[in-house]
Amino acid sequence: MKDKAITLPDIDLGTSPDKYKYGFRQPERSVFKAKKGLNREVVMQISDHKNEPDWMRRFRLKALEIFYQKPMPNWGPDLSALNFDDIYYYIKPVEKQGRSWEEVPEEIKDTFDKLGIPEAERKFLAGVGAQYDSEVVYHNIREELKKKGVIFVDPETAVQEYPDLVREYFGTIVPPADNKFAALNSAVWSGGSFIYVPPGVQVDIPLQAYFRINARNMGQFERTLIIADEGSFVHYVEGCTAPIYTTDSLHSAVVEIIAKKGARVRYTTIQNWSGNVYNLVTKRAVAHEEATVEWVDGNIGSKITMKYPAVYLLGRKAHGEILSVAFAGKGQIQDTGGKVVHVADDTSSLITSKSISKDGGQASYRGLLKVYPHLKNIKSHVVCDALIMDEASRTDTYPYIEIESDDVSIEHEARVSKISEEQVFYLMSRGLSESEAAMMIVNGFIEPLVKQLPMEYAVELNRLIELEMEGSVG
Amino acid sequence: MSKKPEFVIEDLHAGIEGRPILRGVNLRVNVGEVHALMGPNGSGKSTLANIILGHPAYEVTRGRILFKGQDILELGADERAHLGLFLAFQYPVEIPGVTVAKFLKRALESRIAGGGNGEKLSVPKFIKELKESMKLMGLDEQFVNRYLNEGFSGGEKKRMEIVQMLMLKPEFAILDETDSGLDIDALKIVAQGVNRMRGPNFGALIITHYQRILNYIQPDKVHIMYEGRIVASGGPELSEELEKYGYENIREKFGIETQVSA
Ligand SMILES: Nc1ncnc2c1ncn2[C@@H]1O[C@H](COP(=O)(O)OP(=O)(O)O)[C@@H](O)[C@H]1O
Ligand SMILES: [Mg+2]
């Protein structure tokens, strides 16, 4: 089925060249803050505050033990400066979001204006709770979803109201023992999304957290679980693209997706972190027979991002796609890529990675392609393009390929390009300034990804990258 | 100081990495005139065109380029474009991921902003003009949504250069071998584009190898470049003469030291 929000207008005129400036934090409104550092007591406090059943509390405590035992990754970027004792693991958000839109500071409204964030999302981002509930449009969307039997709540609510579904799937795709950060998230998770789409149901608008009644702002340790039952379709757009400032320097989320027979799930993320954040995320999906999973992942900002969305192709004719774009600016390391594991016959995959490095930034592609033994008719295509803006910046490619079957067709292309003087001159000779010219070349470079995004996110991604190009963020 | 778009080059010396290419070019194109610049391969025609637009790779060691009475050598390529200069490139580069429409809209916005007369781009008018220009150049309307020059044939690239000229409405345009590789029909179409621009406020320098295009764009003057200098200038008959004798005989015919003033 066709995803309406993704269609672009007839003539693509791009975005206007206006300049933007922002830099704000959400005022602190938390009612409860656990002490810095991590121990059993903190984990139990989190569980208490969420009024959790015993099984979830035990899940958390067990995950904590695993976290203590697991070593830090011995590969990839240097994480030695990360101090687990200097982090708040739980801040309980305000219960009632009573603030009105009028009270939101002008500069925040301004920023939303400049970023072109839709009205409803602005209110959500600004913490205005009461108003968007009454917004007719979103109310209708929620009614529509309810009629179709779609469950779309935060995971806390899911634990209370749909315990059987949660127990069946939670932590099965990304078990706590998967890696140190998955264990950490499993112990202290808070917020995120829980989605269940019944068999055959097509959710024809992209689902975004701000449609929800009890939406919470994005946290540091979100947990998202999506179950798309047989023959269903859902597109989830994660979080927001406004600059995310956190005082604490660690963001570690887990996303699990189950696409059952013939289902299709698309998961889109565009994240823009402030320059002090370690962004270490585990995203994994399983695709059963004839199912399709697509990850679209845009990473901007942060100090270090490590993120490799994965798809396990478990059933015949399953298909996985990963499209990732990363921008590494000054002092930033983007270590991103994708993993595809072919476990069944006739499965296919496509990984497209685009990275830009500028002002000394480092962008690496790290990918895994694995094919199990004795499989037939496996197809995979991996394309990594890197654009380097200056001499100080760098890019690396680490493609790991483990193939244990013979009937496999694999194409792997990797290209590194420097921004070319001839291209810049050509555009300047038409009247663009040097920075506009560079911007246009960069925009063109990521266009294949941007095209896949819902319109407002496409516009925003372009603007965020414009800001990064000007070096005014972080 | 004259604001008329006359175009003057005085004793221009330039090169790359210490190696001289232009060795004293003098040229004057009066307001409203179209001149042809001919010369063998490697004589420095494209270098001259690139330097006029401010290509950063070349180093100008002596001389001046005046446009509208202003020495433009210190200006960036974008500022020269804002002043009304345009180059149809011999080898237009590809800009992947940037559609023709998006590129031209941005270019026009820059041109308008750079012109500083407070106008605003009217999008409906822009789209209408773009479609007309494409049609005039015999390019399918679908090209506006294609990525700039990517996968275009040689001829399509050349036509797209002229579309850009029609849209940006420069006051002085340099066409660098726009005719090369075009068949006779395409050549007529391109010539039509240039002739449409002709008028009291438009000048042009048509760089070409062959006399052929000059049958469709009547030049006011013809210049011949040889080893980084203009060695002969004259009326349209000069190009016919050149066609007859060939470039091999330039040296004997005109003598390398000869400099017929324009
Ligand atoms: N970017 C460049 N780098 C090195 N040499 C160049 C460059 N551009 C031009 N040249 C040299 O300058 C001379 C003139 O070239 P060009 O201006 O392209 O001639 P034309 O356009 O008349 O054929 C040639 O010898 C060419 O190799
Ligand atoms: Mg040439």
XYZ file of C-alpha atoms and ligand atoms in Angstrom, chain A residues 422, chain B residues 16-17 19-22 39-50 55 57-58 90-91 176-177 207 209 225, ligand 1:
56
model
C 34.522 22.140 -9.843
C 48.193 27.681 -13.106
C 50.808 26.484 -10.648
C 52.795 27.833 -15.617
C 51.575 30.688 -17.822
C 48.539 30.040 -20.028
C 47.260 33.502 -20.929
C 41.210 29.203 -31.741
C 42.819 25.777 -31.722
C 42.604 23.341 -28.834
C 44.762 24.329 -25.913
C 45.052 27.970 -26.929
C 43.521 29.116 -23.627
C 39.856 29.804 -24.467
C 38.357 27.824 -21.578
C 40.987 29.172 -19.232
C 39.932 32.690 -20.195
C 36.262 31.830 -19.655
C 36.969 30.300 -16.253
C 37.705 30.019 -11.007
C 42.473 27.380 -9.476
C 43.927 30.019 -11.802
C 32.225 23.415 -21.948
C 31.892 20.485 -19.523
C 32.275 27.833 -24.104
C 31.963 25.462 -27.060
C 33.763 30.459 -27.900
C 35.952 25.813 -32.842
C 43.239 33.112 -29.920
N 43.127 23.335 -14.471
C 44.195 23.196 -15.270
N 45.278 22.528 -14.827
C 46.363 22.372 -15.615
N 46.459 22.846 -16.858
C 45.429 23.523 -17.359
C 44.244 23.732 -16.588
N 43.352 24.424 -17.326
C 43.983 24.660 -18.522
N 45.209 24.117 -18.554
C 46.154 24.146 -19.676
O 46.088 25.387 -20.283
C 46.109 25.275 -21.694
C 44.863 25.898 -22.278
O 43.735 25.057 -22.010
P 42.264 25.528 -22.331
O 42.049 26.849 -21.749
O 41.364 24.435 -21.875
O 42.272 25.593 -23.913
P 41.074 25.631 -24.962
O 39.806 25.833 -24.218
O 41.407 26.754 -25.860
O 41.118 24.328 -25.661
C 46.249 23.807 -21.988
O 47.608 23.518 -22.202
C 45.750 23.156 -20.748
O 46.346 21.908 -20.544
